[in-house]
């Protein structure tokens, strides 16, 4: 059975499930903004919002990663043939309501996370209708464009020390220099939002929700080469299961 468009319709229910948390490297706000700039968190929010709006407008030219572009384009075409219309639903939370609940971003409380006590105020960034955390990792060696890895003989080697547990090293046996040339920063944006997509057929909602007060949890994967930062979305809600490099 053909899968639907990435869970932009429904959201995910396992973002902070205890079984997932051991895989996260949640980073405090000051470390992120200190390394990537003061506006990086707001830029992630804006990029995600713009992408949701583009999906609803049947825009198929905004994704730079070929694998994800192909998957989303295929889903949009499928909906078109079934006469399903998509609509972007914006948030309704006001500035006053937001600031009453989220007066000051806080450093991630890892103890609370492990005890399954995460709450909205534990997110490191927030704005009306949108809250986020960042799971940060690194990978050395492969190309972000997965098709460029097809003819490479990539072999994973273990991290050099436990403090590098959230880094992976894939050595190209044909060109070992790639492990220095291709230094990829991975950011999984874990976010809770009122901004969403609903699918309509004959004026009736058949996918998602058109309730602007409803919150959904999502996970979008961004990647960039370093040190020059140029973010590319490589997966949406685990639709491509992380979009493997080979």
PDB file of C-alpha atoms in Angstrom:
ATOM      1  CA  UNK A   1       0.000   0.000   0.000  1.00  0.00           C
ATOM      2  CA  UNK A   2       1.357   3.397  -0.975  1.00  0.00           C
ATOM      3  CA  UNK A   3       2.345   5.490   2.036  1.00  0.00           C
ATOM      4  CA  UNK A   4       0.905   8.949   2.390  1.00  0.00           C
ATOM      5  CA  UNK A   5       2.827  12.177   2.335  1.00  0.00           C
ATOM      6  CA  UNK A   6       5.210  12.339   5.329  1.00  0.00           C
ATOM      7  CA  UNK A   7       3.388  12.576   8.616  1.00  0.00           C
ATOM      8  CA  UNK A   8       2.867  16.302   8.123  1.00  0.00           C
ATOM      9  CA  UNK A   9      -0.765  15.191   8.293  1.00  0.00           C
ATOM     10  CA  UNK A  10      -0.751  13.476  11.663  1.00  0.00           C
ATOM     11  CA  UNK A  11       2.527  14.092  13.503  1.00  0.00           C
ATOM     12  CA  UNK A  12       4.567  11.481  15.360  1.00  0.00           C
ATOM     13  CA  UNK A  13       3.787   9.947  18.732  1.00  0.00           C
ATOM     14  CA  UNK A  14       7.277   8.680  19.574  1.00  0.00           C
ATOM     15  CA  UNK A  15       9.437  11.830  19.515  1.00  0.00           C
ATOM     16  CA  UNK A  16      10.233  11.642  23.246  1.00  0.00           C
ATOM     17  CA  UNK A  17       9.455   7.981  23.825  1.00  0.00           C
ATOM     18  CA  UNK A  18      11.874   6.500  26.323  1.00  0.00           C
ATOM     19  CA  UNK A  19      13.155   4.021  23.734  1.00  0.00           C
ATOM     20  CA  UNK A  20      14.192   6.897  21.434  1.00  0.00           C
ATOM     21  CA  UNK A  21      15.994   9.095  23.916  1.00  0.00           C
ATOM     22  CA  UNK A  22      19.208   7.125  24.136  1.00  0.00           C
ATOM     23  CA  UNK A  23      19.792   8.009  20.490  1.00  0.00           C
ATOM     24  CA  UNK A  24      19.461  11.780  21.013  1.00  0.00           C
ATOM     25  CA  UNK A  25      22.196  14.314  21.585  1.00  0.00           C
ATOM     26  CA  UNK A  26      20.039  17.219  22.768  1.00  0.00           C
ATOM     27  CA  UNK A  27      22.045  20.428  22.830  1.00  0.00           C
ATOM     28  CA  UNK A  28      21.424  23.522  25.018  1.00  0.00           C
ATOM     29  CA  UNK A  29      20.391  26.771  23.373  1.00  0.00           C
ATOM     30  CA  UNK A  30      23.587  28.675  24.119  1.00  0.00           C
ATOM     31  CA  UNK A  31      25.775  26.011  22.491  1.00  0.00           C
ATOM     32  CA  UNK A  32      23.693  26.046  19.318  1.00  0.00           C
ATOM     33  CA  UNK A  33      23.478  29.814  18.969  1.00  0.00           C
ATOM     34  CA  UNK A  34      27.123  30.192  19.977  1.00  0.00           C
ATOM     35  CA  UNK A  35      28.233  27.846  17.201  1.00  0.00           C
ATOM     36  CA  UNK A  36      25.686  28.523  14.454  1.00  0.00           C
ATOM     37  CA  UNK A  37      24.512  32.091  15.104  1.00  0.00           C
ATOM     38  CA  UNK A  38      21.860  33.855  17.130  1.00  0.00           C
ATOM     39  CA  UNK A  39      19.115  33.387  14.522  1.00  0.00           C
ATOM     40  CA  UNK A  40      19.626  29.700  13.721  1.00  0.00           C
ATOM     41  CA  UNK A  41      16.660  28.461  15.800  1.00  0.00           C
ATOM     42  CA  UNK A  42      14.281  30.998  14.310  1.00  0.00           C
ATOM     43  CA  UNK A  43      15.617  30.119  10.846  1.00  0.00           C
ATOM     44  CA  UNK A  44      14.766  26.434  11.384  1.00  0.00           C
ATOM     45  CA  UNK A  45      11.242  27.428  12.397  1.00  0.00           C
ATOM     46  CA  UNK A  46      10.840  29.658   9.338  1.00  0.00           C
ATOM     47  CA  UNK A  47      12.231  27.022   6.972  1.00  0.00           C
ATOM     48  CA  UNK A  48       9.833  24.369   8.290  1.00  0.00           C
ATOM     49  CA  UNK A  49       6.871  26.739   8.045  1.00  0.00           C
ATOM     50  CA  UNK A  50       7.794  27.746   4.485  1.00  0.00           C
ATOM     51  CA  UNK A  51       8.159  24.078   3.513  1.00  0.00           C
ATOM     52  CA  UNK A  52       4.749  23.163   4.920  1.00  0.00           C
ATOM     53  CA  UNK A  53       3.198  26.051   2.990  1.00  0.00           C
ATOM     54  CA  UNK A  54       4.988  24.918  -0.176  1.00  0.00           C
ATOM     55  CA  UNK A  55       3.728  21.344   0.207  1.00  0.00           C
ATOM     56  CA  UNK A  56       0.175  22.643   0.601  1.00  0.00           C
ATOM     57  CA  UNK A  57       0.653  24.714  -2.586  1.00  0.00           C
ATOM     58  CA  UNK A  58       1.853  21.601  -4.471  1.00  0.00           C
ATOM     59  CA  UNK A  59       5.303  23.165  -4.876  1.00  0.00           C
ATOM     60  CA  UNK A  60       7.715  20.399  -5.874  1.00  0.00           C
ATOM     61  CA  UNK A  61      10.860  22.472  -6.452  1.00  0.00           C
ATOM     62  CA  UNK A  62      11.875  23.476  -2.940  1.00  0.00           C
ATOM     63  CA  UNK A  63      13.677  20.319  -1.734  1.00  0.00           C
ATOM     64  CA  UNK A  64      17.355  20.051  -2.668  1.00  0.00           C
ATOM     65  CA  UNK A  65      17.882  16.421  -1.658  1.00  0.00           C
ATOM     66  CA  UNK A  66      16.899  14.247  -4.664  1.00  0.00           C
ATOM     67  CA  UNK A  67      15.651  11.291  -2.579  1.00  0.00           C
ATOM     68  CA  UNK A  68      13.300  13.420  -0.498  1.00  0.00           C
ATOM     69  CA  UNK A  69      12.271  15.518  -3.507  1.00  0.00           C
ATOM     70  CA  UNK A  70      11.290  12.365  -5.402  1.00  0.00           C
ATOM     71  CA  UNK A  71       9.338  10.924  -2.458  1.00  0.00           C
ATOM     72  CA  UNK A  72       7.366  14.104  -1.745  1.00  0.00           C
ATOM     73  CA  UNK A  73       6.728  14.806  -5.455  1.00  0.00           C
ATOM     74  CA  UNK A  74       5.385  11.282  -5.914  1.00  0.00           C
ATOM     75  CA  UNK A  75       3.038  11.701  -2.955  1.00  0.00           C
ATOM     76  CA  UNK A  76       1.795  15.073  -4.210  1.00  0.00           C
ATOM     77  CA  UNK A  77       1.062  13.594  -7.632  1.00  0.00           C
ATOM     78  CA  UNK A  78      -0.792  10.714  -6.000  1.00  0.00           C
ATOM     79  CA  UNK A  79      -2.989  13.132  -4.071  1.00  0.00           C
ATOM     80  CA  UNK A  80      -3.638  15.127  -7.220  1.00  0.00           C
ATOM     81  CA  UNK A  81      -4.881  12.059  -9.106  1.00  0.00           C
ATOM     82  CA  UNK A  82      -7.221  11.270  -6.202  1.00  0.00           C
ATOM     83  CA  UNK A  83      -8.526  14.849  -6.185  1.00  0.00           C
ATOM     84  CA  UNK A  84      -7.288  15.495  -2.651  1.00  0.00           C
ATOM     85  CA  UNK A  85      -6.637  19.143  -1.853  1.00  0.00           C
ATOM     86  CA  UNK A  86      -4.050  20.162   0.712  1.00  0.00           C
ATOM     87  CA  UNK A  87      -4.352  23.201   2.932  1.00  0.00           C
ATOM     88  CA  UNK A  88      -1.864  24.807   5.296  1.00  0.00           C
ATOM     89  CA  UNK A  89      -3.362  25.423   8.761  1.00  0.00           C
ATOM     90  CA  UNK A  90      -1.695  28.224  10.731  1.00  0.00           C
ATOM     91  CA  UNK A  91      -1.406  28.518  14.505  1.00  0.00           C
ATOM     92  CA  UNK A  92      -3.841  30.500  16.626  1.00  0.00           C
ATOM     93  CA  UNK A  93      -1.749  30.891  19.778  1.00  0.00           C
ATOM     94  CA  UNK A  94      -1.277  34.598  20.441  1.00  0.00           C
ATOM     95  CA  UNK A  95       1.910  36.307  21.597  1.00  0.00           C
ATOM     96  CA  UNK A  96       0.380  36.854  25.061  1.00  0.00           C
ATOM     97  CA  UNK A  97      -0.698  33.207  25.377  1.00  0.00           C
ATOM     98  CA  UNK A  98       2.714  32.056  24.284  1.00  0.00           C
ATOM     99  CA  UNK A  99       4.664  34.246  26.686  1.00  0.00           C
ATOM    100  CA  UNK A 100       2.397  33.236  29.559  1.00  0.00           C
ATOM    101  CA  UNK A 101       3.445  29.594  29.059  1.00  0.00           C
ATOM    102  CA  UNK A 102       6.968  30.067  27.750  1.00  0.00           C
ATOM    103  CA  UNK A 103       8.465  33.104  29.417  1.00  0.00           C
ATOM    104  CA  UNK A 104      12.091  32.078  28.999  1.00  0.00           C
ATOM    105  CA  UNK A 105      13.749  29.255  27.008  1.00  0.00           C
ATOM    106  CA  UNK A 106      15.460  26.821  29.365  1.00  0.00           C
ATOM    107  CA  UNK A 107      18.414  24.514  29.054  1.00  0.00           C
ATOM    108  CA  UNK A 108      17.310  20.959  28.373  1.00  0.00           C
ATOM    109  CA  UNK A 109      16.759  19.037  31.624  1.00  0.00           C
ATOM    110  CA  UNK A 110      18.185  15.642  30.674  1.00  0.00           C
ATOM    111  CA  UNK A 111      17.082  14.099  33.969  1.00  0.00           C
ATOM    112  CA  UNK A 112      13.460  15.043  33.299  1.00  0.00           C
ATOM    113  CA  UNK A 113      13.727  13.714  29.758  1.00  0.00           C
ATOM    114  CA  UNK A 114      14.954  10.328  30.952  1.00  0.00           C
ATOM    115  CA  UNK A 115      12.127  10.205  33.505  1.00  0.00           C
ATOM    116  CA  UNK A 116       9.585  10.829  30.736  1.00  0.00           C
ATOM    117  CA  UNK A 117       8.669  14.220  32.211  1.00  0.00           C
ATOM    118  CA  UNK A 118       9.344  16.462  29.216  1.00  0.00           C
ATOM    119  CA  UNK A 119       7.018  19.464  28.945  1.00  0.00           C
ATOM    120  CA  UNK A 120       6.617  22.346  26.538  1.00  0.00           C
ATOM    121  CA  UNK A 121       8.775  24.628  28.666  1.00  0.00           C
ATOM    122  CA  UNK A 122      11.694  22.206  28.291  1.00  0.00           C
ATOM    123  CA  UNK A 123      12.121  23.163  24.642  1.00  0.00           C
ATOM    124  CA  UNK A 124      15.123  25.380  23.927  1.00  0.00           C
ATOM    125  CA  UNK A 125      13.289  27.715  21.550  1.00  0.00           C
ATOM    126  CA  UNK A 126       9.725  28.845  21.187  1.00  0.00           C
ATOM    127  CA  UNK A 127       7.440  31.237  19.365  1.00  0.00           C
ATOM    128  CA  UNK A 128       3.641  31.296  19.055  1.00  0.00           C
ATOM    129  CA  UNK A 129       2.511  27.928  17.697  1.00  0.00           C
ATOM    130  CA  UNK A 130       6.021  26.454  17.548  1.00  0.00           C
ATOM    131  CA  UNK A 131       8.484  24.880  20.043  1.00  0.00           C
ATOM    132  CA  UNK A 132      11.671  22.968  19.249  1.00  0.00           C
ATOM    133  CA  UNK A 133      14.659  20.981  20.475  1.00  0.00           C
ATOM    134  CA  UNK A 134      17.716  19.978  18.450  1.00  0.00           C
ATOM    135  CA  UNK A 135      19.338  16.548  18.274  1.00  0.00           C
ATOM    136  CA  UNK A 136      22.825  17.174  16.873  1.00  0.00           C
ATOM    137  CA  UNK A 137      25.169  14.631  15.304  1.00  0.00           C
ATOM    138  CA  UNK A 138      28.064  14.516  12.853  1.00  0.00           C
ATOM    139  CA  UNK A 139      29.142  12.175  10.091  1.00  0.00           C
ATOM    140  CA  UNK A 140      32.450  12.238   8.239  1.00  0.00           C
ATOM    141  CA  UNK A 141      33.036  10.849   4.746  1.00  0.00           C
ATOM    142  CA  UNK A 142      29.802  10.486   2.753  1.00  0.00           C
ATOM    143  CA  UNK A 143      28.127  12.947   0.409  1.00  0.00           C
ATOM    144  CA  UNK A 144      24.821  14.533   1.403  1.00  0.00           C
ATOM    145  CA  UNK A 145      23.562  13.726  -2.105  1.00  0.00           C
ATOM    146  CA  UNK A 146      23.083   9.993  -1.615  1.00  0.00           C
ATOM    147  CA  UNK A 147      23.447   9.053  -5.283  1.00  0.00           C
ATOM    148  CA  UNK A 148      27.062  10.278  -5.153  1.00  0.00           C
ATOM    149  CA  UNK A 149      27.836   7.495  -2.648  1.00  0.00           C
ATOM    150  CA  UNK A 150      26.688   4.616  -4.864  1.00  0.00           C
ATOM    151  CA  UNK A 151      30.099   3.829  -6.359  1.00  0.00           C
ATOM    152  CA  UNK A 152      32.030   4.544  -3.170  1.00  0.00           C
ATOM    153  CA  UNK A 153      33.246   1.714  -0.986  1.00  0.00           C
ATOM    154  CA  UNK A 154      32.224   3.225   2.349  1.00  0.00           C
ATOM    155  CA  UNK A 155      33.224   1.430   5.530  1.00  0.00           C
ATOM    156  CA  UNK A 156      32.251   2.580   9.004  1.00  0.00           C
ATOM    157  CA  UNK A 157      34.959   2.812  11.627  1.00  0.00           C
ATOM    158  CA  UNK A 158      34.298   3.193  15.373  1.00  0.00           C
ATOM    159  CA  UNK A 159      34.567   6.602  17.082  1.00  0.00           C
ATOM    160  CA  UNK A 160      37.963   7.454  18.496  1.00  0.00           C
ATOM    161  CA  UNK A 161      36.591   7.945  22.039  1.00  0.00           C
ATOM    162  CA  UNK A 162      33.280   7.715  23.923  1.00  0.00           C
ATOM    163  CA  UNK A 163      32.909  11.489  23.819  1.00  0.00           C
ATOM    164  CA  UNK A 164      32.591  11.167  20.050  1.00  0.00           C
ATOM    165  CA  UNK A 165      29.698   8.686  20.310  1.00  0.00           C
ATOM    166  CA  UNK A 166      27.397  10.965  18.302  1.00  0.00           C
ATOM    167  CA  UNK A 167      29.839  11.106  15.402  1.00  0.00           C
ATOM    168  CA  UNK A 168      30.154   8.505  12.663  1.00  0.00           C
ATOM    169  CA  UNK A 169      33.064   7.932  10.331  1.00  0.00           C
ATOM    170  CA  UNK A 170      32.507   6.374   6.907  1.00  0.00           C
ATOM    171  CA  UNK A 171      35.804   5.866   5.102  1.00  0.00           C
ATOM    172  CA  UNK A 172      35.783   5.777   1.305  1.00  0.00           C
ATOM    173  CA  UNK A 173      38.301   3.043   0.546  1.00  0.00           C
ATOM    174  CA  UNK A 174      38.773   4.475  -2.953  1.00  0.00           C
ATOM    175  CA  UNK A 175      39.449   7.981  -1.649  1.00  0.00           C
ATOM    176  CA  UNK A 176      40.153   8.168   2.122  1.00  0.00           C
ATOM    177  CA  UNK A 177      40.533  11.965   1.864  1.00  0.00           C
ATOM    178  CA  UNK A 178      36.706  12.186   1.743  1.00  0.00           C
ATOM    179  CA  UNK A 179      36.611  11.761   5.525  1.00  0.00           C
ATOM    180  CA  UNK A 180      38.220  15.208   5.786  1.00  0.00           C
ATOM    181  CA  UNK A 181      36.560  16.751   2.746  1.00  0.00           C
ATOM    182  CA  UNK A 182      32.986  15.723   3.608  1.00  0.00           C
ATOM    183  CA  UNK A 183      32.298  16.784   7.188  1.00  0.00           C
ATOM    184  CA  UNK A 184      28.535  16.693   7.581  1.00  0.00           C
ATOM    185  CA  UNK A 185      26.592  18.276  10.437  1.00  0.00           C
ATOM    186  CA  UNK A 186      23.224  16.611  11.084  1.00  0.00           C
ATOM    187  CA  UNK A 187      20.458  18.348  13.032  1.00  0.00           C
ATOM    188  CA  UNK A 188      17.217  16.552  13.802  1.00  0.00           C
ATOM    189  CA  UNK A 189      14.724  19.295  14.617  1.00  0.00           C
ATOM    190  CA  UNK A 190      12.261  17.846  17.141  1.00  0.00           C
ATOM    191  CA  UNK A 191       9.358  20.254  17.230  1.00  0.00           C
ATOM    192  CA  UNK A 192       5.843  20.687  18.573  1.00  0.00           C
ATOM    193  CA  UNK A 193       3.614  22.936  16.505  1.00  0.00           C
ATOM    194  CA  UNK A 194       0.118  24.136  15.697  1.00  0.00           C
ATOM    195  CA  UNK A 195       1.216  24.680  12.084  1.00  0.00           C
ATOM    196  CA  UNK A 196       0.128  21.765   9.957  1.00  0.00           C
ATOM    197  CA  UNK A 197      -1.301  20.405   6.722  1.00  0.00           C
ATOM    198  CA  UNK A 198      -4.808  18.998   6.273  1.00  0.00           C
ATOM    199  CA  UNK A 199      -6.011  16.931   3.327  1.00  0.00           C
ATOM    200  CA  UNK A 200      -9.525  17.544   1.980  1.00  0.00           C
ATOM    201  CA  UNK A 201     -11.728  15.604  -0.403  1.00  0.00           C
ATOM    202  CA  UNK A 202     -15.093  17.074  -1.415  1.00  0.00           C
ATOM    203  CA  UNK A 203     -14.650  19.668   1.330  1.00  0.00           C
ATOM    204  CA  UNK A 204     -14.233  17.090   4.104  1.00  0.00           C
ATOM    205  CA  UNK A 205     -11.013  16.580   6.074  1.00  0.00           C
ATOM    206  CA  UNK A 206      -9.747  13.042   5.421  1.00  0.00           C
ATOM    207  CA  UNK A 207      -6.120  13.448   6.537  1.00  0.00           C
ATOM    208  CA  UNK A 208      -4.806  15.381   9.474  1.00  0.00           C
ATOM    209  CA  UNK A 209      -6.707  18.079  11.305  1.00  0.00           C
ATOM    210  CA  UNK A 210      -7.937  21.547  10.429  1.00  0.00           C
ATOM    211  CA  UNK A 211      -8.132  22.514  14.107  1.00  0.00           C
ATOM    212  CA  UNK A 212      -5.615  25.385  14.466  1.00  0.00           C
ATOM    213  CA  UNK A 213      -5.415  24.865  18.238  1.00  0.00           C
ATOM    214  CA  UNK A 214      -4.226  21.248  17.952  1.00  0.00           C
ATOM    215  CA  UNK A 215      -0.523  20.555  18.568  1.00  0.00           C
ATOM    216  CA  UNK A 216       1.514  17.959  16.679  1.00  0.00           C
ATOM    217  CA  UNK A 217       5.020  16.554  17.197  1.00  0.00           C
ATOM    218  CA  UNK A 218       7.426  16.192  14.265  1.00  0.00           C
ATOM    219  CA  UNK A 219      11.022  15.324  13.450  1.00  0.00           C
ATOM    220  CA  UNK A 220      12.765  16.860  10.420  1.00  0.00           C
ATOM    221  CA  UNK A 221      16.354  16.085   9.485  1.00  0.00           C
ATOM    222  CA  UNK A 222      18.633  18.880   8.248  1.00  0.00           C
ATOM    223  CA  UNK A 223      22.190  18.424   6.962  1.00  0.00           C
ATOM    224  CA  UNK A 224      25.006  20.709   5.879  1.00  0.00           C
ATOM    225  CA  UNK A 225      28.669  20.482   5.082  1.00  0.00           C
ATOM    226  CA  UNK A 226      30.936  22.361   7.445  1.00  0.00           C
ATOM    227  CA  UNK A 227      32.365  24.861   7.950  1.00  0.00           C
ATOM    228  CA  UNK A 228      30.227  26.559   5.281  1.00  0.00           C
ATOM    229  CA  UNK A 229      26.592  26.267   6.369  1.00  0.00           C
ATOM    230  CA  UNK A 230      23.948  25.567   3.717  1.00  0.00           C
ATOM    231  CA  UNK A 231      21.115  23.518   5.216  1.00  0.00           C
ATOM    232  CA  UNK A 232      19.352  20.803   3.208  1.00  0.00           C
ATOM    233  CA  UNK A 233      16.270  18.911   4.432  1.00  0.00           C
ATOM    234  CA  UNK A 234      17.044  15.206   4.012  1.00  0.00           C
ATOM    235  CA  UNK A 235      14.110  13.539   5.798  1.00  0.00           C
ATOM    236  CA  UNK A 236      10.665  14.447   7.106  1.00  0.00           C
ATOM    237  CA  UNK A 237       9.172  12.513  10.014  1.00  0.00           C
ATOM    238  CA  UNK A 238      11.391   9.483   9.321  1.00  0.00           C
ATOM    239  CA  UNK A 239       9.604   8.998   5.983  1.00  0.00           C
ATOM    240  CA  UNK A 240      12.900   7.861   4.392  1.00  0.00           C
ATOM    241  CA  UNK A 241      14.062   6.188   7.638  1.00  0.00           C
ATOM    242  CA  UNK A 242      16.874   8.706   7.962  1.00  0.00           C
ATOM    243  CA  UNK A 243      17.658   8.688   4.229  1.00  0.00           C
ATOM    244  CA  UNK A 244      20.647   6.250   4.453  1.00  0.00           C
ATOM    245  CA  UNK A 245      23.886   7.312   2.814  1.00  0.00           C
ATOM    246  CA  UNK A 246      24.279   4.047   0.900  1.00  0.00           C
TER     247      UNK A 246
END
